[in-house]
Structures are given as structure tokens and as C-alpha cells.
Short mmCIF file of C-alpha atoms in Angstrom, two decimals:
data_model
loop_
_atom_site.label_atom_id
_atom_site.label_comp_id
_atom_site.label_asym_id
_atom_site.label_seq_id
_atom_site.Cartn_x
_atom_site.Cartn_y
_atom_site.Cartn_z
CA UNK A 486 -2.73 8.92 26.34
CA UNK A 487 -6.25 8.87 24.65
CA UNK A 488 -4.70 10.39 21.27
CA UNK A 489 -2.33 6.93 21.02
CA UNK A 490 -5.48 5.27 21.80
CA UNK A 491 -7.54 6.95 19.39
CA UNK A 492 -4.45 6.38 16.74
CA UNK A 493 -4.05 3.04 17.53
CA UNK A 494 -8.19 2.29 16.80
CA UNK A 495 -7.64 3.81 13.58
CA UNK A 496 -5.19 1.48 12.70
CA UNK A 497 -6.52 -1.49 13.19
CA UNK A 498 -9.79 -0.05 11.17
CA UNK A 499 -6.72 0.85 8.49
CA UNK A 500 -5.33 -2.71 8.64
CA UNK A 501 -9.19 -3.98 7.96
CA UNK A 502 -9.37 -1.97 4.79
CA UNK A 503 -6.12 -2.82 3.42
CA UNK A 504 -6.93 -6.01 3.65
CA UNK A 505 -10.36 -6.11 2.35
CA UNK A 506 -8.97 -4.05 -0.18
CA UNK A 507 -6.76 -7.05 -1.17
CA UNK A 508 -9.06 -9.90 -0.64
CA UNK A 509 -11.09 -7.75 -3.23
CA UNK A 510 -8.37 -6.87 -6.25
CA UNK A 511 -7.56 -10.92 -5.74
CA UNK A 512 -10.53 -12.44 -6.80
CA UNK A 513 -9.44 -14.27 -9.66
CA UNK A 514 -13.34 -14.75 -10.72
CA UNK A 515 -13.81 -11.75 -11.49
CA UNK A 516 -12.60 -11.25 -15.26
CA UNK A 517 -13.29 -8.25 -17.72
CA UNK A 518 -11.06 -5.07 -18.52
CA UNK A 519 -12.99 -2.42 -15.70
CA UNK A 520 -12.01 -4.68 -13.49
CA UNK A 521 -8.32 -5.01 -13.73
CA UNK A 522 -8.62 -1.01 -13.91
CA UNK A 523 -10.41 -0.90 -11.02
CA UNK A 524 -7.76 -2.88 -9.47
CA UNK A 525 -4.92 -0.74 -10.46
CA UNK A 526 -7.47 2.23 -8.78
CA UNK A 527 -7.41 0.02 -5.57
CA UNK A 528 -3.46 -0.31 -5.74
CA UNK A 529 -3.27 3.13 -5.39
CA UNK A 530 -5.43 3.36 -2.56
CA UNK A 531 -3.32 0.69 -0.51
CA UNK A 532 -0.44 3.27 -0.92
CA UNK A 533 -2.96 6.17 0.40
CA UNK A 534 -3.60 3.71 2.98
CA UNK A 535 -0.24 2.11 4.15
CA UNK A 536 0.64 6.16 3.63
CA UNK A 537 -1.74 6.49 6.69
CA UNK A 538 -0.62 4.17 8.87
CA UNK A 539 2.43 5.01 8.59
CA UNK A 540 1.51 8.69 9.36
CA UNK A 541 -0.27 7.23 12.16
CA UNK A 542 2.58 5.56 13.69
CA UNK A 543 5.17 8.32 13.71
CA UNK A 544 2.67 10.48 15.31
CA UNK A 545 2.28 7.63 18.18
CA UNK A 546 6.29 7.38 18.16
CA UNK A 547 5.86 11.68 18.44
CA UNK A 548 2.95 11.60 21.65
CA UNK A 549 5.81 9.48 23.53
CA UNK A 550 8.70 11.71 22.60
CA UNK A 551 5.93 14.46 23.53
CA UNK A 552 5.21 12.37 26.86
CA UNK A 553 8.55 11.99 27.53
CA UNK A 554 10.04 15.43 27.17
CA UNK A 555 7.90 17.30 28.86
CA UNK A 556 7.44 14.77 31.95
CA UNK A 557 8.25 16.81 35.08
CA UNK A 558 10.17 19.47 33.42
CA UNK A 559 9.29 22.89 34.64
CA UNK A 560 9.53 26.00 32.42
CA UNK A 561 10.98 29.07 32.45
CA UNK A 562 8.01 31.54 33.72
CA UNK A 563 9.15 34.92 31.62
CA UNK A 564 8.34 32.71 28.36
CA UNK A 565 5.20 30.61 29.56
CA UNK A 566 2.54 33.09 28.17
CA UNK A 567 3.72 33.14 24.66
CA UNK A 568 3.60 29.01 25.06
CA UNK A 569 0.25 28.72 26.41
CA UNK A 570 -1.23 31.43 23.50
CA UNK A 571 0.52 29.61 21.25
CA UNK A 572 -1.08 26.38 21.98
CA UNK A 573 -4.53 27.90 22.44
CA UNK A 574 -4.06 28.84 18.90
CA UNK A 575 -3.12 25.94 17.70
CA UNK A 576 -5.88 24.36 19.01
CA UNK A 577 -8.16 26.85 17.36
CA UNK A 578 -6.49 26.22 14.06
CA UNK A 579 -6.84 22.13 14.70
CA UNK A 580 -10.57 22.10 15.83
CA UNK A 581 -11.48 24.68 12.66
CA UNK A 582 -9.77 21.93 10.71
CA UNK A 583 -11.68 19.23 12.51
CA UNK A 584 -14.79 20.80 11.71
CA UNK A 585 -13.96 21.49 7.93
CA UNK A 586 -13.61 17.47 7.24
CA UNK A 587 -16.46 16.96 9.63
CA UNK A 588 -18.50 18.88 6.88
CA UNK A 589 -16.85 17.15 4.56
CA UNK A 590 -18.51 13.61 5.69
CA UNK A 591 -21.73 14.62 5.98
CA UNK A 592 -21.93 15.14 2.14
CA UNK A 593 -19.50 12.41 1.07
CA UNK A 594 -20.65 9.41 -1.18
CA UNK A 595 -17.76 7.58 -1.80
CA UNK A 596 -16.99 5.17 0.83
CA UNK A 597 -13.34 5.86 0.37
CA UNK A 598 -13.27 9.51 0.66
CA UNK A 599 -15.31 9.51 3.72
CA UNK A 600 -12.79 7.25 5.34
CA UNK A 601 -10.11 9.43 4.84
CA UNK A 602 -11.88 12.48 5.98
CA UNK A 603 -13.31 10.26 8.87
CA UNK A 604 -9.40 9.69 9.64
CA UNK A 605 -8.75 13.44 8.91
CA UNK A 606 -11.00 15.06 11.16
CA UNK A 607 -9.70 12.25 13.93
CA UNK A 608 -6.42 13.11 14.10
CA UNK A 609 -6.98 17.01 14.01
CA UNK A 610 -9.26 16.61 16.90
CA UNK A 611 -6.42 14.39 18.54
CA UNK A 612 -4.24 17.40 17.95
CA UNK A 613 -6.44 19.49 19.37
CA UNK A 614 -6.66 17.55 21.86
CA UNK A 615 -2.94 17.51 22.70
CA UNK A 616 -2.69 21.54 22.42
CA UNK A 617 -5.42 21.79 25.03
CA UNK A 618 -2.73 19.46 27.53
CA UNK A 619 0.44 21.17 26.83
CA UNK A 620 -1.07 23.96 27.15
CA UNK A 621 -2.15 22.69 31.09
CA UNK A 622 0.91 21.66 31.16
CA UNK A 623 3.17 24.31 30.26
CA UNK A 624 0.75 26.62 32.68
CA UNK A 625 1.99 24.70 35.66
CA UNK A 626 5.94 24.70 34.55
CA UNK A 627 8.18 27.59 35.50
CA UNK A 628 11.95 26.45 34.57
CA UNK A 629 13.88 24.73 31.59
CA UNK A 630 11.50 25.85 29.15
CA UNK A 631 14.53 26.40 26.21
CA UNK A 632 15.22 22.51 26.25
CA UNK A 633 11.73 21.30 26.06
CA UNK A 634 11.05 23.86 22.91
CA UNK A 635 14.00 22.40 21.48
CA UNK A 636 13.48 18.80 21.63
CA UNK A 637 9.38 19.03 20.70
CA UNK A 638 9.80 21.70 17.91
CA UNK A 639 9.81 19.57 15.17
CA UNK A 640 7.25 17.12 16.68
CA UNK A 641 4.52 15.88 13.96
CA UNK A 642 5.99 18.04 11.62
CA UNK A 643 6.15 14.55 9.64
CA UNK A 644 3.44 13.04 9.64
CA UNK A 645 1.77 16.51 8.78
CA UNK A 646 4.54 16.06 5.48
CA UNK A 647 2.89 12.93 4.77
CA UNK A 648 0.01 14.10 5.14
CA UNK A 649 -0.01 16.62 2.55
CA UNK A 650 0.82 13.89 -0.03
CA UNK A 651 -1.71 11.67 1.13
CA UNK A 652 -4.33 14.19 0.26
CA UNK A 653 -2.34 15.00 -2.89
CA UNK A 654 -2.59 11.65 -3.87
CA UNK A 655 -6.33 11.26 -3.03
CA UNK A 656 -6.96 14.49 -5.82
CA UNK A 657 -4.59 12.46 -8.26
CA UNK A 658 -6.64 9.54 -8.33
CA UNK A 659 -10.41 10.41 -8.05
CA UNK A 660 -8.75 12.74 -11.56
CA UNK A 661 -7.77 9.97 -13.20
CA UNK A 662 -10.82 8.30 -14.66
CA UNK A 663 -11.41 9.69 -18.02
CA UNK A 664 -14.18 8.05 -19.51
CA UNK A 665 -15.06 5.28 -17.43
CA UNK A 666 -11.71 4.24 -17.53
CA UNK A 667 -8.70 4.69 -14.96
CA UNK A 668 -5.61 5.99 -16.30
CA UNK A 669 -2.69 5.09 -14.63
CA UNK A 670 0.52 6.69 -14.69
CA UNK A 671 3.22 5.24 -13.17
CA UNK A 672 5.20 8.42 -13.41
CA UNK A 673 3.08 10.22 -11.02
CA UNK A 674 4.73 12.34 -8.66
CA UNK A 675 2.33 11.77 -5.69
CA UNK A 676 3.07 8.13 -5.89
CA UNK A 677 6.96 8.12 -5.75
CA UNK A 678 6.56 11.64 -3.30
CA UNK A 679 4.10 9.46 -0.97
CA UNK A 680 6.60 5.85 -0.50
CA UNK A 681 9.97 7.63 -0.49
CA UNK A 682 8.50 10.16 2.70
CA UNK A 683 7.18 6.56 3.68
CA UNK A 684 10.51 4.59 3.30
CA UNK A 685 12.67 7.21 5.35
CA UNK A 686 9.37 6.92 8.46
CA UNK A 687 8.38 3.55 8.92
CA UNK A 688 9.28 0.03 7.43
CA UNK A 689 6.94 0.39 4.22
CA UNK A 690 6.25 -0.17 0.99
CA UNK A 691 7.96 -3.65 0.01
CA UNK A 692 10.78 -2.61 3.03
CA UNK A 693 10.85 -5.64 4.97
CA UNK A 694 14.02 -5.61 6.93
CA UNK A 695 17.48 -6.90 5.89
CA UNK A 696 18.44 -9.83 4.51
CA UNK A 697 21.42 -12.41 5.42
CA UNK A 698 21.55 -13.51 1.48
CA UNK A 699 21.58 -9.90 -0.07
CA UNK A 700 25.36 -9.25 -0.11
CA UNK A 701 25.76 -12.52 -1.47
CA UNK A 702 23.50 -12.28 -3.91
CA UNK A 703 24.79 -8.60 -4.77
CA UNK A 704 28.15 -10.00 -4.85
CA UNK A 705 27.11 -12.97 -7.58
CA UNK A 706 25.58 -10.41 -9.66
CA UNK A 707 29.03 -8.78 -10.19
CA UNK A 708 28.37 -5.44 -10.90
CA UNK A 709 31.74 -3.39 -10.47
CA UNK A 710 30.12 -0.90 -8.52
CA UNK A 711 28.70 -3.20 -6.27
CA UNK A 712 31.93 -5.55 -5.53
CA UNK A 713 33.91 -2.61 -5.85
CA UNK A 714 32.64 -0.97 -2.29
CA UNK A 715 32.09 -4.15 -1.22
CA UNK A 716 35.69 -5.35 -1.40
CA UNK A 717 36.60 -1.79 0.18
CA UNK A 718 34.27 -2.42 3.22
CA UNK A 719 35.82 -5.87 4.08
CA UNK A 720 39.43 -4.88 3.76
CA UNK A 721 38.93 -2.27 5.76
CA UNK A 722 38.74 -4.65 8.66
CA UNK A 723 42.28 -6.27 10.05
CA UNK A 724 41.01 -9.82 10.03
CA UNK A 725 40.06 -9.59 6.21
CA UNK A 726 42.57 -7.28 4.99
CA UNK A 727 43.94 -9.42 1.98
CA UNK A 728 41.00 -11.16 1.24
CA UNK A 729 40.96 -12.37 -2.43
CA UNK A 730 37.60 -12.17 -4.46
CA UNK A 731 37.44 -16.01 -3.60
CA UNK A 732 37.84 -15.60 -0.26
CA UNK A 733 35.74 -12.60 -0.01
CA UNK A 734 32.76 -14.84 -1.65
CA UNK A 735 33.39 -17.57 0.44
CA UNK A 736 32.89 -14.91 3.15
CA UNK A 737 29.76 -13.87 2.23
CA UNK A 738 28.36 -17.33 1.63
CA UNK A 739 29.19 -17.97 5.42
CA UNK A 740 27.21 -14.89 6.39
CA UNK A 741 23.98 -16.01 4.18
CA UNK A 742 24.57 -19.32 6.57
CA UNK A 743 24.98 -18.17 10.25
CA UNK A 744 23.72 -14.07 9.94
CA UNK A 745 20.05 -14.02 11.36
CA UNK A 746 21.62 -12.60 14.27
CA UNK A 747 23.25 -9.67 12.72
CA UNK A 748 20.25 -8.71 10.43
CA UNK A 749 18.14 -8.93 13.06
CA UNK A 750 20.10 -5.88 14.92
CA UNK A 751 20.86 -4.08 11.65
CA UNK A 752 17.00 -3.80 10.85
CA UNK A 753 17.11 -2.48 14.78
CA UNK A 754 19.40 0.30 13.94
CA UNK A 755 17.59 1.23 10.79
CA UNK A 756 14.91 1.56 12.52
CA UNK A 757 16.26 3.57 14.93
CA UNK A 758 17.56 5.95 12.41
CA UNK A 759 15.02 6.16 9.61
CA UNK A 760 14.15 10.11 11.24
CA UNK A 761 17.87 10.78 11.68
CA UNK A 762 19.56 10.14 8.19
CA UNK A 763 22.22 13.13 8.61
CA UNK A 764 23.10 11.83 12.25
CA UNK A 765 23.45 8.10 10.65
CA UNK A 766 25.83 8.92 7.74
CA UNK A 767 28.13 10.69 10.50
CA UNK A 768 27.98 7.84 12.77
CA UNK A 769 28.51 4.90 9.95
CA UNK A 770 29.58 6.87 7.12
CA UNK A 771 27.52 5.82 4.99
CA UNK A 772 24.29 6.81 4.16
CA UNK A 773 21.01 4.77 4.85
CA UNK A 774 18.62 5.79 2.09
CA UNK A 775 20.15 4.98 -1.73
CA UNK A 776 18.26 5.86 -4.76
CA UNK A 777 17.17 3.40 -7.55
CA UNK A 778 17.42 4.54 -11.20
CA UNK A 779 13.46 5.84 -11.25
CA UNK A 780 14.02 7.14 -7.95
CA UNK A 781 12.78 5.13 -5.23
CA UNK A 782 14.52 5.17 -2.53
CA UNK A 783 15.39 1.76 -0.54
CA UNK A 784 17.39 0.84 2.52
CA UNK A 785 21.04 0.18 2.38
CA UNK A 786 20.77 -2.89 4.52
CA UNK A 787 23.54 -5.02 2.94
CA UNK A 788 26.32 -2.37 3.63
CA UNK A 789 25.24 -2.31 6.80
CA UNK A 790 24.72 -6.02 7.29
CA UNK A 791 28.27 -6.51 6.06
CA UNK A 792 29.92 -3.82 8.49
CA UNK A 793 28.18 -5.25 11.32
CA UNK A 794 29.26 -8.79 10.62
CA UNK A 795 33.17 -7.83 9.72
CA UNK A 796 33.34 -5.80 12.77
CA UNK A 797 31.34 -8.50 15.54
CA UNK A 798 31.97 -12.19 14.06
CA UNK A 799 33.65 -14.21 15.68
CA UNK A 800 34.89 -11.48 18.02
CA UNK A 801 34.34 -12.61 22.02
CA UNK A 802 35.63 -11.65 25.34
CA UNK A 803 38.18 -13.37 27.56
CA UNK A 804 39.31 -12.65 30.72
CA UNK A 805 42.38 -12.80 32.23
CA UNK A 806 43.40 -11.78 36.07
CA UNK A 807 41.20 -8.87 36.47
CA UNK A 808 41.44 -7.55 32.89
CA UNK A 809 38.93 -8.19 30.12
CA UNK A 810 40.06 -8.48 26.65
CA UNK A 811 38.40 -8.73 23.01
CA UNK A 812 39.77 -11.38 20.85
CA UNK A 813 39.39 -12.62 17.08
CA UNK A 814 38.35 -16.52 17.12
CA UNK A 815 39.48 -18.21 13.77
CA UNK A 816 38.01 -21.25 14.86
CA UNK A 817 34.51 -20.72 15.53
CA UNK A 818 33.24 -21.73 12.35
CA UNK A 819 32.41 -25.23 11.15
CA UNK A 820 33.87 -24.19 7.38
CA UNK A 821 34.77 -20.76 5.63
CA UNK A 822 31.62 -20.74 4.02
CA UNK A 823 29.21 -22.25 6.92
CA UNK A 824 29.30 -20.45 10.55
CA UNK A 825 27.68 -21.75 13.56
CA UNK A 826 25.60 -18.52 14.00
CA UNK A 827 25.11 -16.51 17.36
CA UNK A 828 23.85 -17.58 20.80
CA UNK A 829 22.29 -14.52 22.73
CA UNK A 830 25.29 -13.72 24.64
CA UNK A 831 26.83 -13.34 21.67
CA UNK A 832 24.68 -10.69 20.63
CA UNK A 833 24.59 -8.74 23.80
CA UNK A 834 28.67 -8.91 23.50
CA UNK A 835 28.87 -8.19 20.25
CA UNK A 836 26.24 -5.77 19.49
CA UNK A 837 26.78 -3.88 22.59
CA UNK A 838 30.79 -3.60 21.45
CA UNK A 839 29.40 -2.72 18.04
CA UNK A 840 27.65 0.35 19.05
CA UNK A 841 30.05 1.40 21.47
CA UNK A 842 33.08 1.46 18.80
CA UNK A 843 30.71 4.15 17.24
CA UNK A 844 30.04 6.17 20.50
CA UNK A 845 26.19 4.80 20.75
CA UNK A 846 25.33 3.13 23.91
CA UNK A 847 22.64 0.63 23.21
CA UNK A 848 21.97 -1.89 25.58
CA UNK A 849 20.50 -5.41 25.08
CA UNK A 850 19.13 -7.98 27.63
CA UNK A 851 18.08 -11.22 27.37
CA UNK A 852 14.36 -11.66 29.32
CA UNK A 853 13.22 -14.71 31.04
CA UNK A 854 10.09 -15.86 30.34
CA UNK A 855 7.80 -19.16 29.42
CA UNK A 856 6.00 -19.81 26.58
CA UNK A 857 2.96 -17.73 26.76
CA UNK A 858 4.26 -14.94 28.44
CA UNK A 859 6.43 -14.01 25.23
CA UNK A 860 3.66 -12.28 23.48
CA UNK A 861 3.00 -9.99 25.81
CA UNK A 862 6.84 -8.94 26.49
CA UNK A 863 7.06 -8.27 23.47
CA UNK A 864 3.99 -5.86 24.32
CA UNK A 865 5.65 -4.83 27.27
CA UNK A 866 8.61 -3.69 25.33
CA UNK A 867 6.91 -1.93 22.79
CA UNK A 868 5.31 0.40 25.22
CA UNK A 869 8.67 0.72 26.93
CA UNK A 870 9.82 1.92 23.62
CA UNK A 871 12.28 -0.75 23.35
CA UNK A 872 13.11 -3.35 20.79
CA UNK A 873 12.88 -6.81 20.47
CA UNK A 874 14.92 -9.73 18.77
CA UNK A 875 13.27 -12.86 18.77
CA UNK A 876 14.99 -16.61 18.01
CA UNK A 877 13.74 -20.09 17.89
CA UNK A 878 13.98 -23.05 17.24
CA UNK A 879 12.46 -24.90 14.96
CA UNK A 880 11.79 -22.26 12.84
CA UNK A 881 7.67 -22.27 12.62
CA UNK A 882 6.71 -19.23 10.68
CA UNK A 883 3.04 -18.38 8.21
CA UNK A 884 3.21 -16.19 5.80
CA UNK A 885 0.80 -12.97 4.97
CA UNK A 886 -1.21 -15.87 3.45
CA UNK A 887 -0.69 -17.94 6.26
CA UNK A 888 1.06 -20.99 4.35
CA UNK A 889 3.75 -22.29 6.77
CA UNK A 890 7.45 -22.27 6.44
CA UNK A 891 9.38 -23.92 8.52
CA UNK A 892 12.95 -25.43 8.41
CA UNK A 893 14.96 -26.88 11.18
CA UNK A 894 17.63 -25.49 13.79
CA UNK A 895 17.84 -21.76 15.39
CA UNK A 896 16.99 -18.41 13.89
CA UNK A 897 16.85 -14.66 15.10
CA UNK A 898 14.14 -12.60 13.81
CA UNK A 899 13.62 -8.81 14.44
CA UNK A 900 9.96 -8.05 16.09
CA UNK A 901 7.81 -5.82 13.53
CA UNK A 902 4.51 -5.59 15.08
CA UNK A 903 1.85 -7.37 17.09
CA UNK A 904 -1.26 -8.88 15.94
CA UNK A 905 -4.59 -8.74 17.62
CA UNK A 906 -5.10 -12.48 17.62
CA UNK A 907 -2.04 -13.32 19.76
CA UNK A 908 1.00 -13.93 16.90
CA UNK A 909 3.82 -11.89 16.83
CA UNK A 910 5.00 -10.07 13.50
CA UNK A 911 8.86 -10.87 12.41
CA UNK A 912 10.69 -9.59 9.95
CA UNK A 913 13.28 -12.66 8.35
CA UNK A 914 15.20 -12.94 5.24
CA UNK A 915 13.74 -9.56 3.85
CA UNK A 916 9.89 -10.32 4.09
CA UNK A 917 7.22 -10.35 6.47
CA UNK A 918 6.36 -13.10 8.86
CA UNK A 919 4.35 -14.38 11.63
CA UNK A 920 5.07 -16.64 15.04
CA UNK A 921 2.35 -17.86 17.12
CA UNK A 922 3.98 -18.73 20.70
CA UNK A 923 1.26 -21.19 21.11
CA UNK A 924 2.82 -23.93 18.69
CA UNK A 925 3.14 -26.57 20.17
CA UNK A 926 6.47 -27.20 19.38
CA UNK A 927 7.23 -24.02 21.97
CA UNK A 928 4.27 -25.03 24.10
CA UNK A 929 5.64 -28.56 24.01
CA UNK A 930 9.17 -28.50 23.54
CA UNK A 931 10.10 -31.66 25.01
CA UNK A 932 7.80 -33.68 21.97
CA UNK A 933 10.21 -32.11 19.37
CA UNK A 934 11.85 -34.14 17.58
CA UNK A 935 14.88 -32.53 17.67
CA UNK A 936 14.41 -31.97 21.52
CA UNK A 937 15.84 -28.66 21.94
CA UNK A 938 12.98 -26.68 20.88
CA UNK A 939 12.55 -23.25 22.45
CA UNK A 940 11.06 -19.43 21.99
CA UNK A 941 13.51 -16.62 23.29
CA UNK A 942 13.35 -13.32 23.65
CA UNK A 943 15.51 -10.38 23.85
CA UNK A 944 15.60 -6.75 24.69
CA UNK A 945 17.17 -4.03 22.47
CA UNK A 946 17.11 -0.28 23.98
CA UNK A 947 18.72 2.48 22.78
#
């Protein structure tokens, strides 16, 4: 569609200003007072902008729900003509609005403000766009119009939410210099309006997946609240029923040491259900978004990460005669507090049995492929609409600043996002990272040292 190709230009213009707008704040030559307000000024933007992006993607996520429901559907003819005014209208209303920012850039000084009305008058005119094809479409369709209505209704009706923000948040800071001087307050509205609408759309705003050490770690810090549900969750489980604190810790130090796997599929599910919090508290029940005391919301990754593991470690299938059974392994472990991690079949297994136990058919597959075809899988996928956990070994990872980590033996990463220069985006042990396929040690495998070396990929589709 040329409005995901439109939206997908503006993003990578997006991901050049963020960035510039970092190299910039970051120059640590540049000394004096106006400057470190300036930079507080350019903080703000990179929330208007990440705000964007993020707008940007659920709309793209909204074209192929858009795509998808409609398809070959045909409508019910009695109800067609209301449709097809009804998008003429809209398109009216989008175009008018198209114009108004056009205006609005022909008399605009500030770089900044004529990008976002640049990006404004884009996406209005990609709307406009779109209400000119449904409404060819729907003029073709005569049957099963009530079902289509139904599932597109609330299309974009998000990232129009953001919007509104975003533009809040633009009048909000252009009013707060006084003086010469920015004023920042960090009890703005806009700001914690703007990343909490983010949080529950995308994987934003310091969200950078799960994290195999964070019940651990939540567990050392020994709030009561914290061990409390905690020590509920895993007892609820047969295998770990009368688990002492001890044992419980020892638990969740094995987890931090073999649980790549299972954060890489609980940042999949989040994912999946960041739009649906209602429907994910009734499957899991629990809820996904938690509040912090100045009321930012964050994921609740490590009560997730520890559901998933009690239900799926260790946990394998055996057959006997015809008959296929599910049974507990005690013995898979090196020690109680170090595992030996998952191998992919384990994750189909036990992922797939995971989901299923909660009435969710999700259904993963391993895909065959060399070297340098992984990259663009993982493109593949992504325009399938699927998901995609990746695992290697060594681990070879850059940071945002591209300094290198690496450590030895496996790991499973989720797949975040795909860069234009050929590495592919991960998210591990709660931050963002990056792969290049062409390493050598996965171009090369047989020079490793530890001469096992290899890049895998696998399929995750709901």
C-alpha cells in the first residue's frame, strides 16, 4: 500500500532526527547554562518524536488489519451508500486538514514545527488517501458488510489519540521559554499523557522487552509486596508447591541463568497484547500495564516471565504406543540454580503448550536458512505479520553506541526492528541491541573457537 510506504519514509526521516537530535544534546564541548536548557528543550522533543513513530507504526499495524479485513469480503448492498458517503466525507474532512498544515508550512520558521506539520499534513493526505480506496472498495462489495464495520471501526482511532497529545505537547513546549530561558516541569501532563498512550502502543520510552534477571532482582530487593505475589505465583504450580523462600530464590537464580528463551516469547505476547489490555487480564489474570508511584505506567514483564517459566520448564513430551504425553523432567538442569536453557524444539513444545493451556493458538516454526538469508526472513516475517525469535551463538551484539558485547555460549533474543544497513534489532536482557548476520563468526562458523557457532531463526504467529 502507498500509505505504509509513505509511513514507513517518514520514519526513517523520524529516526534521522532523533538521532541528530542526540548527537546534538551530547556534545560534551559545548558548556554554558542555555545550553543544558536547550537540551532539556530537545529531550522533550525526542518524546514528541518517538511519540510519532510510534503513532506511525500502529497506523502501519492498522492499514494491514485494514488490508486484511476487507480483502475479498463483499458487503451487504442495502447499507453500501451510507459507507461510501461516509468515506467521501471523511476524505473531505482529511484533505481540508491536509491543506490547513500545508498552510501552516509555508509560513513556518522553526525547523521543528515545520517537521511536524510536514508529518501532519502527510499522514492526513495518507488518510485521505485510504477513504478514497475503501470507498472503491466498499462500491464493489454487496454482502457481509456488519463484520467488516465491526472489525475496522476502531481502526486509527489510536494513533489519532496520540496524536492529539503530540500536538498538545508541541503547544506545551514552544510556552515554556520565559525569558530566554526554558522552564521545565517535570509534572507536565502532556509528558506523562504522551509515554503512558505510548507504553500501552508500541515498545517505547525506556520499554525494552523483558528481562531474565528482573524477578531475581525483584526478589533480592525484598519488598513484601513484591515476594508476597511472587511466592503466590510459584506455588500455584504443582512442581513448586512447597517451595521455601530458599528454594524459591534458588529458583529464580536458575531462571536469570537459562531464561533467554522464555523472555524472548513473553516480550512476543506483550507485544501482541499492548492494544488488548482487557482481553490480556482475562486470559492471564493479571494485568499487563502497572503504575509507578508518579504514574508511569511500565510493563509487567517479570510476572509474566515467571508464569511462563513455572508453567513450560522443564516440561517435554514423550510418547508412548500411539499416545503422547507431557511430563515434568527433574533432571534437566545442571544445578537448582543453573539450567541448561532451551533448544528450539523446546520452544515450539513449550510455548505452543503454553498458549494452548490458555485457549490461544499460536504457532511457532523453526525456518531454515544460511547466513545471509536471515536478515531478510526476518523481513519476510515482518510483512507476514509474524514474529521472530532469534538465538546464537556466540553472543555478538553492539550497542545503540555500537560498543560490542559479547559473551560466550547460546542466547534467544526477540526481533525489534530492522535497520537499513543490514543488522537486525534485538531486544536482550531489557535493552536494545543489534546483530549483524555478516560476523564472521556466523559467516564463518567453522573458525570459531568454540566450533559450534551458528545464527537461527524462528517463526512466532499468532
Amino acid at each position: 500500500m502507498r500509505a505504509s510506504s509513505r509511513i514507513e519514509e517518514d520514519q526513517r526521516v523520524l529516526e534521522i532526527i532523533g538521532k541528530s537530535i542526540d548527537s546534538f544534546a551530547g556534545d560534551l564541548e559545548i558548556k554554558s547554562e542555555s545550553f543544558e536548557a536547550l537540551k532539556q528543550q530537545l529531550s522533550d522533543y525526542h518524546i514528541i518524536i518517538e511519540a510519532m513513530q510510534i503513532a506511525n507504526a500502529t497506523d502501519m499495524a492498522d492499514f494491514k488489519v485494514l488490508g486484511g479485513g476487507v480483502g475479498d469480503e463483499i458487503l451487504d448492498g442495502e447499507t453500501i451508500f451510507a459507507q461510501m458517503e461516509n468515506s467521501l466525507k471523511m476524505k473531505e474532512s482529511y484533505l481540508a486538514s491536509e491543506e490547513i498544515y500545508r498552510r501552516k508550512m509555508q509560513t513556518e520558521e522553526n525547523v521543528l514545527f515545520y517537521i511536524y506539520y510536514c508529518w501532519k499534513a502527510g499522514q492526513y493526505e495518507a488518510l485521505a488517501n485510504n477513504s478514497q480506496r475503501l470507498y472503491e472498495e466498499w462500491r464493489e462489495k454487496t454482502e457481509r458488510f456488519d463484520r467488516i464495520v465491526a472489525e475496522t471501526n476502531g481502526l486509527f482511532a489510536d494513533s489519532e489519540g496520540i496524536r492529539v497529545l503530540i500536538q498538545k505537547g508541541q503547544t506545551e513546549i514552544a510556552g515554556a521559554f520565559r525569558q530566554g530561558v526554558y522552564i521545565f516541569n517535570g509534572d507536565d501532563q502532556w509528558r506523562r499523557q504522551i509515554m503512558n498512550a505510548g507504553m500501552r502502543l508500541a515498545m517505547g520510552y525506556d520499554d525494552r522487552g523483558g528481562d531474565q534477571n528482573g524477578p531475581y532482582t525483584l526478589w533480592q530487593r525484598g519488598l513484601d509486596s513484591d515476594r508476597n505475589y511472587m511466592r503466590e505465583l510459584i506455588h500455584s504450580y504443582e512442581e513448586y508447591a512447597e517451595y521455601s523462600d530458599k528454594e524459591i530464590e534458588e529458583f529464580l537464580q536458575k531462571l536469570n541463568s537459562e531464561g533467554c528463551g522464555y523472555v524472548a516469547f513473553a516480550n512476543i505476547v506483550v507485544d501482541e497484547y499492548r492494544r488488548k489490555e482487557e482481553e490480556f487480564r482475562r486470559i492471564f489474570g493479571f494485568p499487563l500495564f502497572l503504575e509507578n508511584v508518579n504514574g508511569y505506567n511500565y510493563v509487567d514483564y517479570n510476572r509474566l516471565i515467571i508464569d511462563l517459566y513455572c508453567a513450560s520448564d522443564n516440561h517435554k513430551e514423550v510418547k508412548v504406543m500411539w499416545r503422547e504425553y507431557d511430563i515434568y523432567d527433574e533432571n534437566e538442569d545442571i544445578s537448582s540454580t543453573n539450567g541448561r536453557g532451551t533448544t528450539p524444539e523446546d520452544r515450539i513444545y513449550r510455548f505452543e503448550r503454553y498458549m494452548r493451556e490458555h485457549d490461544i493458538s499460536v504457532k511457532i516454526e523453526n525456518i531454515e536458512c544460511k547466513q545471509d538469508e536471515v536478515y531478510q526472513r526476518c523481513k519476510d516475517e515482518e510483512k507476514s505479520g509474524n514474529r521472530v525469535i532469534i538465538s546464537t551463538c556466540p553472543v555478538r551484539l553492539e550497542d545503540k553506541e555500537g560498543e560490542p558485547v559479547q559473551t560466550d555460549g547460546g542466547h534467544a533474543m526477540t526481533v525489534t526492528g530492522l535497520t537499513d544497513d543490514g543488522r537486525i534489532e534485538v531486544s536482550s536482557w531489557g535493552e536494545k541491541y543489534y546483530i549483524s548476520p555478516e560476523d564472521s563468526d556466523y559467516a564463518a562458523p567453522e573458525k570459531n573457537r568454540a566450533g559450534n557457532a551458528y545464527i537461527r531463526i524462528q517463526s512466532v504467529q499468532f
